[in-house]
Structures are given as C-alpha cells and as structure tokens.
C-alpha cells in the first residue's frame, strides 16, 4: 500500500492550471505533496502551504529527493490568511493557486488525532494545535441546540435529535474522549433501529464535527475572496471540494464575481470511473476552476 495520500483529479488539475516550466504556483493544501510533485515534474516553481505542521514535514521530506526540489518552498499557515501569507512569504506574481480541500488519508487514518473511527486515544480533530477548539470540547460541553445546528447544517444528519440525546446521556455518565467511543454511540443507534447504510453511519457526524472545529467553510469563503486581490490577470484557481457545502461556496463565488473572474468549468469536473474504482476516497470530489480576467 501507498503510505502517501493519493492525489485526486491530478491530470485534470494540471491541465486546467496550464502548467509550464518556470510558471509559479501556490499549492494552498500541500498535504502529502501529490499535486506539488507533478507541478515540480513540469519544472514549475511551487509554494506549498499547509496548516498541519505534520503534513508540511511529510511532504517536504518526500519531495526532498525530487530533481527540482530547489523550486519548492514550504510554508506553514492557514489559507484563510492568504493575503498576509502572500505578502510575507511569496511576494511574486502567481500563475495559479490550487485548493484540494479536506483532509489527507494519513490524517484521516491517524491513530491519535481523533479523525478516525478507530481512534481510541483522542477526539481532537484540530489541524493545528494552536487552535483552541477541539471536537472533544464540542461533544462534551455544547448544548443540545448547538449540537443540533452542527449535525444538521454540516451533515444533514436525519437522526440528529435521537443521536444527540444519546451523546448527552453518555457524556453525563462519562466524558467522551475517544473518537472510537463516539463512533460506537452512533453505530449502536443505527443498529438498534435496523437502519442500513452503505457507508459507516458515523461518517457524516465525524465530517460535520471536523468542518466545524476547523471552521472549514468560513476559511474557504475568506480565501476565495483574497484570491481576487492576490492574483494578477490570467492567473488560474482550481478548487477540489468533497462536500456539497464547499462546492456551493465555490460555485456561488464564481457566479457572484463574474465581473472579475471567468468560469473555466461551466460543467464541474468529476473523477472518472477508473479513478473512483482505484481510489474510493475520490468519489465525492468536484473540481471547479476560474481565471482572473
Ligand atoms: C486533501 S489534502 C491535500 C492532498 C494533496 N493535494 C496531496 O496530493 O497530497 C488537504 C490538506 O489541506 C490542509 N488544509 C486544510 N485546511 C487548510 C487550511 N485552512 N489552510 C492550510 N491548509 C489546510 C490539510 O491539513 C491537508 O493536508
């Protein structure tokens, strides 16, 4: 098995970005460096940003053997601060920016960060330890109404009400400090009510918590707006999203700013059947792109 995250819609992204030797890109979600590796293969100059110091380290290590490693510049930071990061660490014209949203497979599977259903150590879910809010805090202290908001807004969870009642009952007897225990509470409910699902019933609530803890939708809105001031004319932005809430933000951003940006994907780009078969994590991916006029 490949230890690194498998990049999604890789060729489609490289084509849209019209990558050529000497062009300069920001990979705003470096991850394990899968997309950046391909950009370096094409002799582009790449600034690689990630908010997770662990992934920044993994990608930098991995790329250190690349023949064009000297074209790579790692940056630790949150893309919600795009303008500030640009001024401080990039300050040269960019030909494009890539956002490959969400989490990498090594983060999702990690045994002690709280993202995985099997994690019996943690319910943390922060990308970066400098953030104050954790999923553990949310699950153990938020009111019924607050949890209801999160579960329905970010996950459209049909059984939000009974699930939250169970969580509250459980946390009263013993704080919920492990992702595995939270997953079991959700699964037990589904099982006891004979509710069959094609994917693990805990998936949606885990995703909702992660999106909330890391403020993912707000960060996306903020950074898309900043692309308008950071980028010069003709620069291209690609966004790969994995959640209808994210995709709606990208779609509406492009529509609302049609004076300033040209929509390069009137039809969003989806993974091919072979890609989905090879990499099931790609199944929900949607790629949209725009060019600054
Ligand atoms: C799906 S992975 C990217 C995978 C990468 N394209 C590859 O092929 O290896 C998303 C990455 O974005 C990072 N990330 C998520 N939100 C971020 C943010 N607001 N600012 C910076 N990085 C972020 C995550 O830590 C994760 O490493």
XYZ file of C-alpha atoms and ligand atoms in Angstrom:
320
model
C 0.000 0.000 0.000
C 0.981 3.539 -0.718
C 1.810 5.324 2.534
C 1.029 8.718 0.982
C -2.317 10.278 0.199
C -3.371 9.542 -3.400
C -3.859 12.846 -5.250
C -7.362 13.270 -6.696
C -8.141 14.584 -10.215
C -4.414 15.034 -10.748
C -4.188 15.271 -14.550
C -7.396 17.285 -14.749
C -5.953 19.852 -12.321
C -2.584 20.070 -14.076
C -4.360 20.592 -17.421
C -6.617 23.346 -16.091
C -3.650 25.133 -14.498
C -1.849 25.037 -17.900
C 1.400 24.186 -16.138
C 4.630 25.120 -17.947
C 8.296 25.277 -16.914
C 9.044 28.397 -14.893
C 5.420 29.177 -14.007
C 4.776 29.835 -10.322
C 2.012 28.221 -8.245
C 0.701 28.150 -4.733
C -0.448 24.705 -3.631
C -2.562 26.010 -0.740
C -3.281 22.497 0.580
C 0.059 20.757 0.233
C -0.967 17.581 2.111
C 1.494 14.838 1.192
C 2.623 16.809 -1.853
C 0.956 14.652 -4.519
C -0.140 17.558 -6.708
C 3.024 19.534 -5.994
C 5.174 16.618 -7.114
C 3.517 16.744 -10.522
C 3.974 20.531 -10.695
C 7.681 20.075 -9.946
C 7.889 17.340 -12.630
C 6.772 20.037 -15.066
C 9.502 22.333 -13.744
C 7.141 24.800 -12.146
C 8.028 26.816 -9.036
C 5.796 25.828 -6.135
C 4.958 27.410 -2.804
C 3.427 24.633 -0.696
C 1.180 25.746 2.156
C -0.343 23.583 4.887
C -1.771 24.354 8.324
C -0.862 20.920 9.637
C 2.843 21.003 10.577
C 2.970 17.206 10.366
C 1.874 17.149 6.715
C 4.211 20.012 5.862
C 7.061 17.887 7.221
C 5.907 14.705 5.437
C 5.619 16.480 2.073
C 8.943 18.291 2.425
C 10.696 15.020 3.285
C 9.033 13.232 0.392
C 9.903 15.928 -2.144
C 13.476 16.347 -0.915
C 14.676 13.743 -3.462
C 12.962 15.472 -6.362
C 15.368 16.742 -9.053
C 13.606 20.134 -8.905
C 13.378 20.326 -5.104
C 15.061 23.744 -5.227
C 11.858 25.015 -6.913
C 9.832 24.067 -3.814
C 9.126 26.458 -0.935
C 7.179 25.107 2.066
C 5.054 27.489 4.151
C 3.254 26.731 7.421
C -0.028 28.614 7.631
C -3.789 28.721 7.212
C -5.106 29.664 3.777
C -7.700 31.889 5.448
C -4.757 34.336 5.802
C -3.889 34.202 2.097
C -3.156 37.932 1.656
C -0.889 38.073 4.687
C 0.943 34.878 3.699
C 1.358 36.166 0.162
C 2.952 39.427 1.349
C 5.173 37.779 3.919
C 6.343 34.587 2.181
C 5.597 34.736 -1.559
C 5.599 38.347 -2.848
C 5.980 37.439 -6.526
C 3.321 37.031 -9.232
C 1.491 33.686 -9.127
C 0.191 31.885 -12.219
C -2.251 29.846 -10.196
C -3.477 28.508 -6.873
C -4.719 25.020 -6.066
C -7.060 24.183 -3.201
C -7.570 20.445 -2.646
C -9.887 20.701 0.328
C -10.497 18.494 3.321
C -8.022 16.074 4.814
C -5.387 13.684 3.517
C -5.754 9.946 4.070
C -2.890 9.832 6.587
C -4.646 12.472 8.707
C -7.985 10.632 8.487
C -6.394 7.308 9.465
C -4.066 8.633 12.137
C -4.377 6.797 15.452
C -4.228 9.784 17.790
C -5.793 12.841 16.176
C -9.433 11.971 16.585
C -10.422 11.897 12.901
C -10.644 8.105 12.658
C -13.494 5.876 13.882
C -10.837 3.512 15.247
C -9.017 6.117 17.280
C -9.206 5.028 20.911
C -6.865 7.760 22.152
C -8.254 11.076 21.045
C -11.244 13.143 19.936
C -9.220 16.195 18.987
C -9.765 16.885 15.239
C -7.638 20.039 15.066
C -5.391 20.558 12.037
C -3.040 22.595 14.173
C -2.534 22.564 17.939
C -2.585 26.348 18.056
C -6.361 26.199 17.556
C -8.238 26.266 20.862
C -11.459 24.448 19.954
C -11.417 20.616 19.853
C -14.102 18.091 18.902
C -13.838 16.698 22.427
C -14.815 20.075 23.869
C -17.725 20.420 21.442
C -19.094 16.922 22.098
C -18.818 17.212 25.885
C -19.918 20.787 26.537
C -22.178 22.025 23.733
C -25.920 22.201 24.349
C -28.495 20.120 22.505
C -29.330 23.077 20.260
C -25.719 23.820 19.424
C -25.006 20.197 18.505
C -28.227 20.058 16.511
C -27.053 23.045 14.466
C -23.724 21.376 13.690
C -25.142 17.936 12.849
C -27.851 19.258 10.558
C -26.023 22.196 8.971
C -22.832 20.356 8.010
C -24.091 16.789 7.671
C -27.846 16.809 7.075
C -27.965 14.015 9.685
C -31.509 12.611 9.650
C -31.288 11.195 13.154
C -29.604 14.214 14.735
C -32.139 14.508 17.555
C -32.021 10.951 18.949
C -28.270 10.756 18.376
C -27.626 13.940 20.360
C -29.851 12.714 23.181
C -27.728 9.581 23.360
C -24.492 11.546 23.290
C -25.689 13.778 26.105
C -26.752 10.794 28.199
C -23.425 9.076 27.625
C -21.304 12.117 28.389
C -23.137 12.600 31.687
C -22.033 9.189 32.871
C -18.513 9.512 31.475
C -16.874 12.200 29.289
C -16.474 11.122 25.631
C -12.761 11.470 24.946
C -12.188 8.924 22.195
C -13.308 9.017 18.578
C -13.939 5.257 18.732
C -16.447 5.665 21.556
C -18.324 8.404 19.709
C -18.438 6.233 16.576
C -19.839 3.339 18.629
C -22.582 5.503 20.129
C -23.691 6.475 16.612
C -23.395 2.931 15.215
C -25.318 1.434 18.147
C -28.244 3.719 17.461
C -28.327 2.781 13.777
C -28.000 -0.924 14.584
C -30.663 -0.987 17.278
C -33.092 0.658 14.869
C -32.083 -1.624 11.982
C -31.080 1.335 9.837
C -28.889 0.132 7.000
C -26.347 2.464 5.422
C -23.920 1.936 2.566
C -21.133 3.729 4.415
C -20.327 3.769 8.141
C -23.150 5.679 9.891
C -20.575 7.701 11.855
C -19.117 9.198 8.658
C -21.445 12.176 8.405
C -21.174 13.283 12.024
C -17.405 12.963 12.019
C -17.269 15.119 8.904
C -19.606 17.706 10.441
C -17.507 17.951 13.605
C -14.283 18.283 11.657
C -15.732 21.022 9.424
C -16.991 22.889 12.497
C -13.822 22.533 14.599
C -11.594 23.749 11.769
C -14.049 26.395 10.505
C -13.621 24.939 7.041
C -16.481 26.691 5.228
C -15.654 30.158 6.578
C -11.971 29.697 5.732
C -12.872 28.760 2.172
C -15.053 31.859 1.719
C -12.315 34.086 3.139
C -9.555 32.687 0.955
C -11.550 32.758 -2.298
C -12.173 36.472 -1.758
C -8.491 37.073 -1.184
C -7.566 35.370 -4.481
C -9.107 38.405 -6.215
C -6.572 40.794 -4.697
C -3.547 38.496 -4.525
C -3.666 37.262 -8.126
C -2.827 39.100 -11.308
C -4.832 38.952 -14.520
C -4.842 35.493 -16.222
C -3.936 33.582 -13.062
C -5.979 30.409 -12.587
C -7.565 28.978 -9.446
C -8.581 25.325 -9.079
C -10.697 24.113 -6.177
C -11.360 20.436 -5.467
C -14.140 20.028 -2.923
C -15.522 16.930 -1.254
C -18.692 18.219 0.346
C -21.785 19.869 -1.099
C -21.398 22.802 1.319
C -17.921 23.532 -0.030
C -18.920 23.133 -3.653
C -21.847 25.510 -3.197
C -19.463 28.176 -1.863
C -17.122 27.811 -4.850
C -19.958 27.804 -7.372
C -21.601 30.866 -5.908
C -18.263 32.695 -5.591
C -17.645 32.237 -9.312
C -21.183 33.338 -10.178
C -21.164 36.389 -7.895
C -17.792 37.622 -9.143
C -18.350 37.104 -12.860
C -17.128 40.688 -13.495
C -13.707 39.725 -12.253
C -13.396 36.024 -12.981
C -14.061 33.767 -15.948
C -15.628 30.395 -15.186
C -13.366 27.726 -16.712
C -15.630 24.843 -15.647
C -19.251 25.601 -16.623
C -19.566 21.866 -16.101
C -17.725 20.836 -12.932
C -15.044 18.181 -13.457
C -15.678 14.835 -11.726
C -13.390 11.834 -11.269
C -13.594 9.139 -13.944
C -14.976 5.708 -13.121
C -11.486 4.128 -13.162
C -10.257 6.768 -10.702
C -13.165 6.081 -8.337
C -12.516 2.345 -8.584
C -8.820 2.806 -7.825
C -9.354 5.397 -5.115
C -12.798 5.304 -3.478
C -11.931 8.452 -1.466
C -12.186 10.370 -4.748
C -15.875 9.507 -5.188
C -17.247 12.796 -3.876
C -14.653 15.087 -5.499
C -15.776 18.069 -7.609
C -13.267 20.299 -9.403
C -14.114 23.879 -10.324
C -11.821 26.487 -11.787
C -11.743 30.185 -12.668
C -9.373 32.605 -14.307
C -8.846 36.173 -13.178
C -9.926 38.490 -16.013
C -6.839 16.624 0.705
S -5.355 17.130 1.492
C -4.326 17.615 0.142
C -3.641 16.465 -0.530
C -2.595 16.860 -1.548
N -3.174 17.518 -2.702
C -1.809 15.632 -1.998
O -1.936 15.231 -3.157
O -1.078 15.068 -1.176
C -5.784 18.675 2.207
C -4.664 19.333 3.003
O -5.043 20.688 3.263
C -4.695 21.034 4.573
N -5.596 22.095 4.983
C -6.908 22.003 5.288
N -7.401 23.205 5.604
C -6.376 24.091 5.489
C -6.256 25.493 5.678
N -7.305 26.232 6.076
N -5.059 26.070 5.445
C -3.995 25.348 5.041
N -4.050 24.005 4.866
C -5.225 23.390 5.085
C -4.827 19.754 5.360
O -4.015 19.795 6.518
C -4.378 18.702 4.341
O -3.006 18.453 4.470
